[in-house]
Coordinates of C-alpha atoms in Angstrom, one line a residue:
S1306 CA 27.2 32.3 22.7
L1307 CA 31.2 33.2 21.8
S1308 CA 32.2 32.1 24.7
A1309 CA 30.3 28.7 24.0
F1310 CA 31.7 28.4 20.7
C1311 CA 35.0 28.8 21.6
V1312 CA 34.6 25.8 24.4
C1313 CA 33.2 23.8 21.5
V1314 CA 36.3 24.3 19.7
C1315 CA 38.5 23.7 22.2
M1316 CA 36.8 20.4 23.2
K1317 CA 36.8 19.2 19.9
R1318 CA 40.3 19.8 19.5
K1319 CA 40.7 17.9 22.8
L1320 CA 39.1 15.2 21.7
D1321 CA 41.0 15.1 18.2
H1322 CA 44.8 15.9 20.0
G1323 CA 44.3 15.0 23.2
P1324 CA 45.4 17.1 26.9
D1325 CA 47.8 19.1 25.6
V1326 CA 46.3 21.3 23.2
R1327 CA 45.3 24.6 24.4
P1328 CA 44.4 26.3 21.6
F1329 CA 42.4 29.2 23.5
S1330 CA 45.2 29.7 26.5
S1331 CA 47.1 33.0 26.2
G1332 CA 50.1 31.6 28.2
K1333 CA 49.8 34.3 30.7
K1334 CA 50.0 33.8 34.6
H1335 CA 46.5 34.3 36.2
C1336 CA 46.2 37.0 38.2
K1337 CA 46.5 36.6 42.0
G1338 CA 43.7 36.6 43.5
S1339 CA 41.7 34.7 40.9
S1340 CA 41.1 30.9 41.8
Y1341 CA 40.4 27.8 39.7
L1342 CA 38.4 25.2 40.6
S1343 CA 40.6 22.6 42.1
P1344 CA 39.8 19.0 41.1
C1345 CA 39.5 18.2 45.4
S1346 CA 36.6 20.5 45.6
L1347 CA 34.5 18.0 43.6
V1348 CA 33.6 14.9 45.2
P1349 CA 34.4 12.2 42.6
F1350 CA 31.5 10.7 40.6
Q1351 CA 31.5 6.8 40.2
T1352 CA 29.6 7.2 36.6
T1353 CA 29.5 9.8 33.6
P1354 CA 26.7 12.2 34.8
T1355 CA 24.1 12.6 32.1
T1356 CA 23.2 15.9 33.1
F1357 CA 24.6 19.1 34.9
G1358 CA 21.2 18.5 37.8
D1359 CA 23.5 15.1 38.4
L1360 CA 26.9 16.8 38.8
R1361 CA 25.2 19.1 40.7
A1362 CA 22.8 16.7 42.9
A1363 CA 26.3 14.6 44.0
N1364 CA 28.5 17.3 45.1
G1365 CA 25.5 19.2 47.2
H1366 CA 26.7 22.2 45.5
S1367 CA 23.9 25.0 47.4
A1368 CA 23.1 28.0 44.3
Q1369 CA 24.5 30.5 46.1
R1370 CA 28.2 28.7 46.0
R1371 CA 27.5 28.0 42.5
R1372 CA 27.2 31.6 41.7
D1373 CA 30.4 32.4 43.9
W1374 CA 31.9 30.1 41.8
L1375 CA 30.7 31.2 39.0
H1376 CA 31.5 34.4 39.7
T1377 CA 35.1 34.3 40.8
F1378 CA 36.1 34.5 36.5
Q1379 CA 35.3 37.5 34.5
G1380 CA 36.0 39.0 31.1
P1381 CA 38.8 36.8 29.4
E1382 CA 39.8 35.6 32.3
R1383 CA 36.6 32.8 31.8
L1384 CA 37.9 32.0 28.7
L1385 CA 41.3 30.9 30.1
A1386 CA 39.8 28.9 33.2
L1387 CA 37.2 26.7 30.7
D1388 CA 40.8 26.5 28.7
D1389 CA 42.5 25.3 31.9
L1390 CA 39.6 23.1 32.7
I1391 CA 38.8 21.4 29.7
D1392 CA 42.9 20.5 30.2
S1393 CA 42.2 18.7 33.1
C1394 CA 39.2 16.7 32.3
E1395 CA 39.1 13.1 30.6
S1396 CA 37.9 11.6 27.5
N1397 CA 34.4 11.5 28.7
Q1398 CA 33.9 14.3 30.7
V1399 CA 34.7 16.5 27.7
K1400 CA 32.0 14.1 25.8
H1401 CA 29.6 15.0 28.7
M1402 CA 30.3 18.8 27.8
M1403 CA 30.0 18.5 24.3
Q1404 CA 26.8 17.0 24.6
V1405 CA 25.4 19.4 27.1
I1406 CA 26.7 22.3 25.0
E1407 CA 26.0 21.0 21.1
P1408 CA 22.1 21.4 21.8
Q1409 CA 22.7 25.4 22.1
F1410 CA 23.4 25.8 18.7
Q1411 CA 20.8 23.6 17.0
R1412 CA 18.4 25.6 15.9
D1413 CA 15.3 24.4 13.1
F1414 CA 15.7 27.4 11.4
I1415 CA 13.4 26.5 8.4
S1416 CA 10.8 26.6 11.8
L1417 CA 11.7 30.2 13.0
L1418 CA 11.4 31.7 9.5
P1419 CA 8.4 33.5 8.2
K1420 CA 6.5 30.3 6.0
E1421 CA 7.2 32.5 2.7
L1422 CA 11.1 32.4 3.2
A1423 CA 11.2 29.1 4.2
L1424 CA 9.5 28.1 1.2
Y1425 CA 11.9 30.1 -0.8
V1426 CA 14.6 28.6 1.0
L1427 CA 12.8 24.9 -0.4
T1428 CA 12.9 26.1 -4.0
F1429 CA 17.1 25.7 -4.2
L1430 CA 16.5 22.0 -2.9
E1431 CA 16.3 19.1 -5.7
P1432 CA 13.0 17.5 -5.6
R1433 CA 14.5 14.2 -4.5
D1434 CA 16.0 16.2 -1.4
L1435 CA 12.8 17.9 -1.0
M1436 CA 11.0 14.1 -0.3
H1437 CA 13.6 14.0 2.4
A1438 CA 13.2 16.9 3.9
A1439 CA 9.6 16.2 4.2
Q1440 CA 10.5 13.2 6.8
T1441 CA 12.3 15.6 9.4
C1442 CA 9.1 16.5 11.2
S1443 CA 5.5 17.4 10.8
Y1444 CA 5.9 20.9 9.3
W1445 CA 8.8 20.7 7.3
R1446 CA 6.6 17.8 5.4
I1447 CA 3.7 20.2 5.6
L1448 CA 5.8 23.2 3.9
A1449 CA 7.4 20.2 1.4
E1450 CA 4.0 19.5 0.1
D1451 CA 3.2 22.4 -0.6
N1452 CA 1.8 22.4 -4.2
L1453 CA 2.9 26.0 -5.5
L1454 CA 6.4 25.0 -5.0
W1455 CA 6.2 21.4 -6.7
R1456 CA 4.6 23.3 -9.2
E1457 CA 7.5 24.9 -10.0
K1458 CA 10.1 21.4 -10.0
C1459 CA 7.1 20.0 -12.6
R1460 CA 7.8 22.6 -14.8
E1461 CA 11.4 22.5 -14.6
E1462 CA 11.5 18.7 -15.4
G1463 CA 9.1 19.5 -18.3
I1464 CA 6.0 17.4 -16.9
E1465 CA 2.7 19.1 -18.1
E1466 CA -0.4 20.2 -16.5
S1467 CA -2.0 18.0 -18.0
L1468 CA -1.1 14.7 -16.1
V1469 CA -2.5 16.6 -12.4
V1470 CA -6.2 14.9 -12.6
Q1471 CA -6.5 14.5 -9.5
R1472 CA -8.0 16.8 -6.6
R1473 CA -6.1 17.8 -3.5
K1474 CA -6.4 15.3 -1.0
T1475 CA -7.1 15.9 2.8
L1476 CA -4.4 13.1 4.5
K1477 CA -4.6 14.6 8.4
P1478 CA -6.7 17.5 9.3
G1479 CA -4.7 20.8 8.2
F1480 CA -2.5 18.5 5.8
L1481 CA -3.1 19.0 2.0
H1482 CA -1.9 16.5 -0.2
S1483 CA 0.3 18.1 -3.4
P1484 CA -1.4 16.9 -6.8
W1485 CA 2.0 18.1 -8.6
K1486 CA 4.2 16.6 -6.2
S1487 CA 2.0 13.4 -7.1
A1488 CA 2.5 14.2 -11.0
Y1489 CA 6.4 14.3 -10.2
V1490 CA 6.4 11.1 -8.7
Q1491 CA 4.4 9.0 -11.2
Q1492 CA 6.5 10.9 -14.4
H1493 CA 9.6 9.6 -11.8
R1494 CA 8.1 6.5 -11.9
I1495 CA 7.2 6.3 -15.7
E1496 CA 10.1 7.3 -16.7
S1497 CA 12.2 4.7 -14.4
N1498 CA 9.5 2.2 -16.0
W1499 CA 10.8 2.8 -19.4
R1500 CA 14.7 3.0 -18.1
T1501 CA 14.9 0.0 -16.0
G1502 CA 11.4 -1.7 -15.5
D1503 CA 11.2 -5.1 -16.9
I1504 CA 9.5 -5.5 -20.2
T1505 CA 6.1 -7.0 -20.2
S1506 CA 5.2 -8.8 -22.9
P1507 CA 3.0 -6.2 -25.2
K1508 CA -0.2 -6.3 -26.3
V1509 CA -0.5 -7.7 -29.7
L1510 CA -3.0 -6.1 -32.1
K1511 CA -3.2 -8.4 -35.5
G1512 CA -4.6 -6.8 -38.5
H1513 CA -4.1 -5.3 -42.4
D1514 CA -3.5 -8.8 -43.3
D1515 CA 0.4 -9.1 -44.5
H1516 CA -0.3 -5.7 -46.1
V1517 CA 2.6 -2.7 -44.8
I1518 CA 1.4 0.0 -42.5
T1519 CA 2.4 2.5 -43.7
C1520 CA 1.1 5.7 -41.3
L1521 CA 0.5 5.7 -37.6
Q1522 CA -1.3 7.9 -35.3
F1523 CA -2.0 8.0 -31.6
C1524 CA -4.3 10.6 -29.4
G1525 CA -5.0 9.7 -26.1
D1526 CA -6.5 5.9 -26.2
L1527 CA -6.7 5.7 -29.9
I1528 CA -4.4 4.1 -32.2
V1529 CA -5.3 4.7 -35.6
S1530 CA -3.1 2.9 -38.6
G1531 CA -3.4 3.0 -42.2
S1532 CA -2.1 0.7 -45.0
D1533 CA -1.5 -0.4 -48.5
D1534 CA -4.4 -2.2 -47.9
N1535 CA -6.4 0.5 -48.7
S1536 CA -8.1 0.7 -45.2
L1537 CA -7.5 3.0 -41.5
K1538 CA -8.1 0.8 -38.5
V1539 CA -8.8 2.0 -35.1
W1540 CA -7.8 0.6 -31.9
S1541 CA -8.5 0.6 -28.1
A1542 CA -5.4 1.0 -26.3
L1543 CA -6.5 -0.5 -23.5
T1544 CA -8.3 -3.2 -25.0
S1545 CA -6.4 -4.0 -27.5
K1546 CA -9.4 -4.2 -29.9
C1547 CA -10.3 -3.2 -33.1
L1548 CA -12.9 -0.9 -32.6
R1549 CA -13.5 0.0 -36.3
T1550 CA -12.2 -0.7 -39.8
L1551 CA -12.3 3.1 -41.7
V1552 CA -13.1 1.8 -45.3
G1553 CA -13.5 4.5 -48.4
H1554 CA -10.3 5.0 -50.3
T1555 CA -9.4 3.2 -53.3
G1556 CA -5.7 3.2 -52.9
G1557 CA -3.5 2.2 -50.4
V1558 CA -3.4 5.1 -47.6
W1559 CA 0.1 6.7 -47.2
S1560 CA -0.2 9.3 -45.0
S1561 CA -2.7 10.7 -42.0
Q1562 CA -3.1 13.0 -39.4
M1563 CA -4.9 13.0 -36.2
S1564 CA -6.4 15.2 -33.8
G1565 CA -9.0 14.3 -31.1
N1566 CA -11.2 12.2 -32.9
I1567 CA -10.8 13.6 -36.3
V1568 CA -8.7 11.7 -39.0
I1569 CA -6.9 12.8 -41.8
S1570 CA -5.9 10.2 -44.3
G1571 CA -4.3 10.8 -47.8
S1572 CA -4.0 7.9 -50.8
T1573 CA -2.9 7.0 -54.0
D1574 CA -7.0 7.2 -55.6
R1575 CA -5.6 11.4 -55.3
T1576 CA -8.1 12.5 -52.0
L1577 CA -8.4 13.2 -48.6
K1578 CA -11.0 12.2 -46.4
V1579 CA -11.6 13.1 -43.1
W1580 CA -13.2 10.4 -40.8
D1581 CA -14.6 10.4 -37.1
A1582 CA -12.9 7.6 -35.3
E1583 CA -15.5 7.4 -33.1
S1584 CA -18.3 6.4 -35.5
G1585 CA -16.3 5.2 -38.4
E1586 CA -18.2 7.7 -40.0
C1587 CA -16.0 9.5 -43.1
V1588 CA -17.5 13.0 -42.9
H1589 CA -16.1 14.7 -46.1
T1590 CA -14.0 13.3 -49.2
L1591 CA -11.7 16.0 -50.5
Y1592 CA -11.2 16.1 -54.1
G1593 CA -8.5 18.0 -56.0
H1594 CA -5.4 16.4 -56.3
T1595 CA -4.3 15.1 -59.4
S1596 CA -2.3 11.7 -58.2
T1597 CA -0.7 10.4 -54.9
V1598 CA -1.7 12.3 -51.7
R1599 CA 2.0 12.1 -50.5
C1600 CA 1.9 14.1 -47.1
V1601 CA -0.7 15.9 -44.6
H1602 CA -0.1 18.5 -41.8
L1603 CA -3.2 19.5 -39.4
H1604 CA -3.6 22.2 -37.8
D1605 CA -6.9 23.2 -35.4
K1606 CA -9.7 22.9 -37.9
Q1607 CA -7.3 23.2 -41.1
V1608 CA -5.1 20.6 -43.6
V1609 CA -2.7 21.3 -45.4
S1610 CA -2.3 17.6 -48.4
G1611 CA 0.7 17.6 -50.9
S1612 CA 0.8 15.5 -53.6
R1613 CA 3.0 14.2 -56.2
D1614 CA 1.0 16.9 -58.8
A1615 CA 3.4 19.2 -57.0
T1616 CA 0.6 21.1 -55.6
L1617 CA -0.2 21.9 -51.8
R1618 CA -3.7 22.4 -51.1
L1619 CA -5.2 24.2 -47.6
W1620 CA -8.6 22.5 -47.0
D1621 CA -11.5 23.3 -44.0
V1622 CA -11.7 19.9 -41.8
D1623 CA -15.5 21.1 -40.9
S1624 CA -17.2 22.3 -44.3
G1625 CA -14.6 19.7 -46.7
E1626 CA -13.6 22.9 -48.8
C1627 CA -10.6 23.7 -50.4
L1628 CA -9.3 27.4 -49.3
H1629 CA -5.9 27.7 -51.1
V1630 CA -3.8 25.8 -53.7
L1631 CA -0.1 26.4 -53.8
T1632 CA 1.7 26.1 -57.0
G1633 CA 5.3 26.3 -57.8
H1634 CA 6.9 23.2 -56.9
V1635 CA 8.1 21.3 -60.2
A1636 CA 8.1 18.1 -58.8
A1637 CA 6.4 15.6 -56.0
V1638 CA 5.4 17.3 -52.9
R1639 CA 7.7 14.9 -50.0
C1640 CA 6.6 16.6 -46.8
V1641 CA 4.6 19.5 -45.8
Q1642 CA 4.6 21.3 -42.3
Y1643 CA 1.5 24.1 -41.5
D1644 CA 1.8 25.8 -38.2
G1645 CA -1.3 28.0 -39.4
R1646 CA 0.6 30.8 -40.4
R1647 CA 3.0 29.8 -42.8
V1648 CA 2.7 26.5 -45.0
V1649 CA 6.8 24.7 -45.4
S1650 CA 6.9 22.5 -48.3
G1651 CA 9.6 20.0 -49.3
G1652 CA 9.9 17.9 -52.8
Y1653 CA 11.8 16.1 -55.4
D1654 CA 13.2 19.8 -57.0
F1655 CA 15.0 19.6 -54.4
M1656 CA 13.7 23.3 -53.2
V1657 CA 12.0 24.1 -49.7
K1658 CA 9.7 26.7 -50.1
V1659 CA 8.4 28.9 -47.8
W1660 CA 3.8 29.6 -48.3
D1661 CA 1.4 32.4 -47.6
P1662 CA -1.2 30.2 -47.7
E1663 CA -4.0 33.5 -47.8
T1664 CA -2.2 34.8 -50.7
E1665 CA -1.3 31.8 -52.1
T1666 CA 2.8 33.1 -52.5
C1667 CA 5.8 31.7 -52.4
L1668 CA 7.5 34.0 -50.1
H1669 CA 11.0 32.0 -50.2
T1670 CA 12.7 28.9 -52.1
L1671 CA 15.2 27.8 -50.2
Q1672 CA 17.8 26.2 -52.3
G1673 CA 20.6 24.6 -51.2
H1674 CA 20.1 20.6 -51.5
T1675 CA 21.4 18.9 -54.1
N1676 CA 19.0 16.0 -54.1
R1677 CA 15.5 15.2 -52.9
V1678 CA 14.1 16.6 -49.7
Y1679 CA 12.2 14.4 -47.5
S1680 CA 11.5 15.6 -44.2
L1681 CA 10.6 18.9 -42.6
Q1682 CA 10.4 20.3 -39.5
F1683 CA 9.5 23.7 -38.5
D1684 CA 9.0 25.7 -35.0
G1685 CA 7.9 29.4 -37.0
A1686 CA 11.0 31.0 -36.9
Y1687 CA 13.3 27.8 -38.1
V1688 CA 12.9 25.3 -41.3
V1689 CA 15.0 22.5 -40.8
S1690 CA 15.3 20.0 -44.2
G1691 CA 16.8 16.7 -44.4
S1692 CA 17.8 15.5 -48.0
L1693 CA 19.2 12.4 -50.1
D1694 CA 22.1 14.5 -50.4
T1695 CA 22.8 13.6 -46.5
S1696 CA 22.6 17.2 -45.1
I1697 CA 20.6 18.9 -43.2
R1698 CA 20.2 22.2 -43.4
V1699 CA 18.6 24.9 -41.4
W1700 CA 16.5 28.0 -42.6
D1701 CA 15.5 31.4 -41.0
V1702 CA 12.0 31.5 -42.4
V1703 CA 12.0 35.2 -42.2
T1704 CA 15.0 36.0 -44.1
G1705 CA 15.2 32.6 -46.2
G1706 CA 18.9 32.4 -45.7
C1707 CA 20.6 29.4 -44.6
V1708 CA 22.0 29.6 -40.6
H1709 CA 23.5 26.0 -41.1
T1710 CA 24.1 23.2 -43.0
L1711 CA 24.4 19.9 -40.6
T1712 CA 26.8 17.3 -41.8
G1713 CA 27.7 14.3 -40.4
H1714 CA 25.2 12.0 -41.9
Q1715 CA 26.0 9.4 -45.2
S1716 CA 22.3 8.4 -46.6
L1717 CA 19.0 9.7 -46.5
T1718 CA 17.6 11.3 -43.3
S1719 CA 13.8 9.8 -43.3
G1720 CA 12.6 11.7 -40.4
M1721 CA 13.5 14.4 -37.6
E1722 CA 11.6 15.4 -34.7
L1723 CA 11.8 19.3 -33.2
K1724 CA 12.0 20.7 -30.1
N1725 CA 12.8 24.1 -28.8
N1726 CA 16.2 24.1 -30.4
I1727 CA 17.4 20.3 -30.1
L1728 CA 16.7 18.7 -33.1
V1729 CA 17.2 14.3 -33.6
S1730 CA 17.3 13.0 -36.8
G1731 CA 17.4 9.5 -38.5
N1732 CA 19.6 8.3 -40.7
A1733 CA 19.5 5.2 -43.2
D1734 CA 22.9 5.4 -42.5
S1735 CA 21.3 3.4 -39.5
T1736 CA 22.8 6.3 -36.8
V1737 CA 20.2 8.6 -34.9
R1738 CA 21.9 12.6 -34.4
V1739 CA 20.8 14.8 -31.6
W1740 CA 22.0 18.7 -33.0
D1741 CA 22.0 22.0 -31.5
I1742 CA 20.2 24.1 -34.5
R1743 CA 21.4 27.5 -33.2
T1744 CA 25.1 26.5 -32.9
G1745 CA 25.0 23.8 -35.9
Q1746 CA 27.0 21.6 -33.2
C1747 CA 26.4 17.6 -33.5
L1748 CA 25.8 16.7 -29.8
H1749 CA 25.5 12.8 -29.9
T1750 CA 26.1 10.7 -32.5
L1751 CA 23.8 7.5 -31.2
Q1752 CA 25.8 4.5 -32.4
G1753 CA 28.3 2.0 -30.9
P1754 CA 27.9 -1.8 -30.3
H1755 CA 24.4 -1.6 -29.7
K1756 CA 23.9 0.6 -32.5
H1757 CA 21.0 -0.3 -35.4
Q1758 CA 21.7 -2.5 -38.0
S1759 CA 20.1 -1.3 -40.8
A1760 CA 18.2 2.1 -41.6
V1761 CA 16.3 4.2 -39.2
T1762 CA 12.7 4.0 -39.8
C1763 CA 11.2 6.1 -37.3
L1764 CA 12.4 8.4 -34.1
Q1765 CA 10.6 10.3 -31.0
F1766 CA 12.2 12.4 -28.6
S1767 CA 11.2 13.4 -25.3
R1768 CA 13.0 15.7 -22.7
S1769 CA 15.1 12.6 -21.7
L1770 CA 14.7 10.0 -23.9
V1771 CA 15.1 9.2 -28.1
V1772 CA 13.2 6.4 -28.9
S1773 CA 14.1 4.8 -32.5
S1774 CA 13.1 2.3 -34.8
S1775 CA 14.9 0.3 -37.9
D1776 CA 14.8 -1.9 -40.2
D1777 CA 16.9 -4.6 -38.2
G1778 CA 13.7 -5.4 -36.7
T1779 CA 14.5 -3.3 -33.0
V1780 CA 13.2 -0.3 -31.3
K1781 CA 15.9 1.4 -28.9
L1782 CA 16.0 3.7 -26.3
W1783 CA 18.6 6.5 -25.8
S1784 CA 19.6 8.6 -23.3
L1785 CA 19.2 12.2 -24.8
A1786 CA 21.7 14.2 -22.4
T1787 CA 24.4 11.6 -23.2
G1788 CA 23.9 10.0 -26.2
E1789 CA 24.2 6.4 -24.6
W1790 CA 22.3 3.3 -25.3
I1791 CA 19.7 2.4 -22.5
R1792 CA 18.3 -0.9 -23.9
D1793 CA 16.3 -2.7 -26.8
L1794 CA 12.4 -2.3 -26.2
V1795 CA 11.8 -4.3 -29.6
A1796 CA 13.8 -6.3 -30.7
L1797 CA 11.8 -8.8 -33.2
Q1798 CA 12.9 -13.2 -33.2
S1799 CA 12.8 -11.8 -37.6
G1800 CA 14.7 -9.3 -37.6
G1801 CA 17.8 -9.7 -39.2
S1802 CA 15.6 -11.9 -42.1
G1803 CA 13.2 -10.2 -43.2
G1804 CA 11.4 -8.7 -39.4
V1805 CA 11.2 -4.4 -39.6
V1806 CA 9.7 -1.9 -37.7
W1807 CA 8.3 0.6 -39.8
R1808 CA 6.6 3.1 -37.8
I1809 CA 6.7 4.0 -33.7
R1810 CA 4.6 6.6 -31.8
A1811 CA 5.1 7.2 -28.2
S1812 CA 3.3 9.1 -25.4
N1813 CA 4.0 9.5 -21.7
T1814 CA 3.2 6.1 -20.7
R1815 CA 3.2 4.3 -24.0
L1816 CA 5.0 3.0 -27.1
V1817 CA 2.8 1.5 -30.2
A1818 CA 5.3 -0.3 -32.6
A1819 CA 3.8 -0.9 -36.4
V1820 CA 6.0 -4.5 -37.2
G1821 CA 5.8 -6.6 -40.0
S1822 CA 7.7 -8.2 -43.2
R1823 CA 7.8 -7.5 -47.0
N1824 CA 9.2 -11.3 -47.0
G1825 CA 6.5 -13.7 -44.9
T1826 CA 9.0 -13.5 -41.8
E1827 CA 6.8 -11.3 -39.6
E1828 CA 3.0 -11.1 -39.2
T1829 CA 2.3 -7.3 -39.9
K1830 CA 0.9 -6.9 -36.3
L1831 CA 0.8 -3.8 -33.8
L1832 CA 2.8 -3.7 -30.3
V1833 CA 1.5 -1.6 -27.4
L1834 CA 3.8 -1.5 -24.3
D1835 CA 2.5 0.1 -21.0
F1836 CA 5.4 2.0 -19.1
D1837 CA 2.5 3.3 -16.4
L1838 CA 2.1 -0.2 -14.8
T1839 CA 2.4 -0.4 -10.9
D1840 CA 4.5 -3.3 -9.4
A1841 CA 0.8 -4.9 -8.7
Q1842 CA -0.4 -4.3 -12.5
K1843 CA 2.6 -6.2 -13.6

């Protein structure tokens, strides 16, 4: 094999540089008795032979004579002879030799490896390269369809198992189609639709007359909107129909949460109500607060409510019983988070408090803000609070210490979302910022020529995209990785003259936007955009 390799290199150099290049020639004269192949010993061949068999047949060499010639040179002399032979060949003859020799070095190493090792090698390929590899041959396709291999690729991309709903299909005998690969392809298509797909006319869900939509929930194929008209409406994201109207509050609905078919609403009538979205029935009315219920957070079968009466209450959703009352704030409670173990609340008293609801004790009072606290995020380890004082603070929930103070916004931080160590904040200064709460660094400010022209009202982000809405009547899509504007998903014609986007909710495949105006320039409605459409459906 060393000889063959040397021949290949030598022939390539001859093709590249001409017949005078002799990299393997030692410059020594050959031993007396050594005989080289003479050009006149071969019968002229009229066309370039395609195989050695053609060459042998044309010259009539016997097997014995070929063996005699091959044994003429031994050891290092064989390399020197090959060197001289190549130098004496024309370019087309060298090309022929390369065509014969190169296949000797081509090996399908993947097929030669045990399956486990072959799959391990394929784990180093990007998903796009895996799809290309599947087109190489039938065996590579079988390997590249391995379900466990694609499961790991999906996990690396943050694709959830819930997307994989189909059973493994057999396309051919012995060949299984990977559902995890289908999940990856589906997600790639959906993200491509979000980024660059044609935006089809949104489904329009009209309701609540000309009132303000104050809260919005989206779960599965159900959308629930709450309004200051004292009602909530349950919509089908599939048919765009209003399935039922939840009536019972005697004041405006200002907060809501949803899990499955259970909807929790808080109102200016000082009550919470537990609804069955499927039947429209009010299961429980929760009494106890003495002022507007401004915020709620649902976790499993328990919900925490915060009120303008400066208290928080923990309720059992199934029984409607008030389990605990948390007192300590000296002004309205504006935001609350609950993870099943700790309650975190923010209020108009500039305070953030961490509670043990079982003992009804305040574990920490997080002091540092110099104005009202409007937004909170809590992941079990860190509390993030946004305030009218323009700052965002990151707190250690165990020690109660302030880890970072995030500065850069110029006004009220109205909304935030935290996933792992990435925080995205929306502000009344018309900008959205991306932060790393571990370092306190601002990674991106989403602004520039395409930035919002008014206060940011709502936002959500996924592993790669940020969606934000504004009082300017637009919903914008941004890259989480680069902070660059991608495009506008919604742009109201009345934007800038009164049309606003109050709330947005997004799933992996759909965007729901609650739009309207306070001056009659835009009708109150919900817009639903679907990004899981195939070309045929479009």
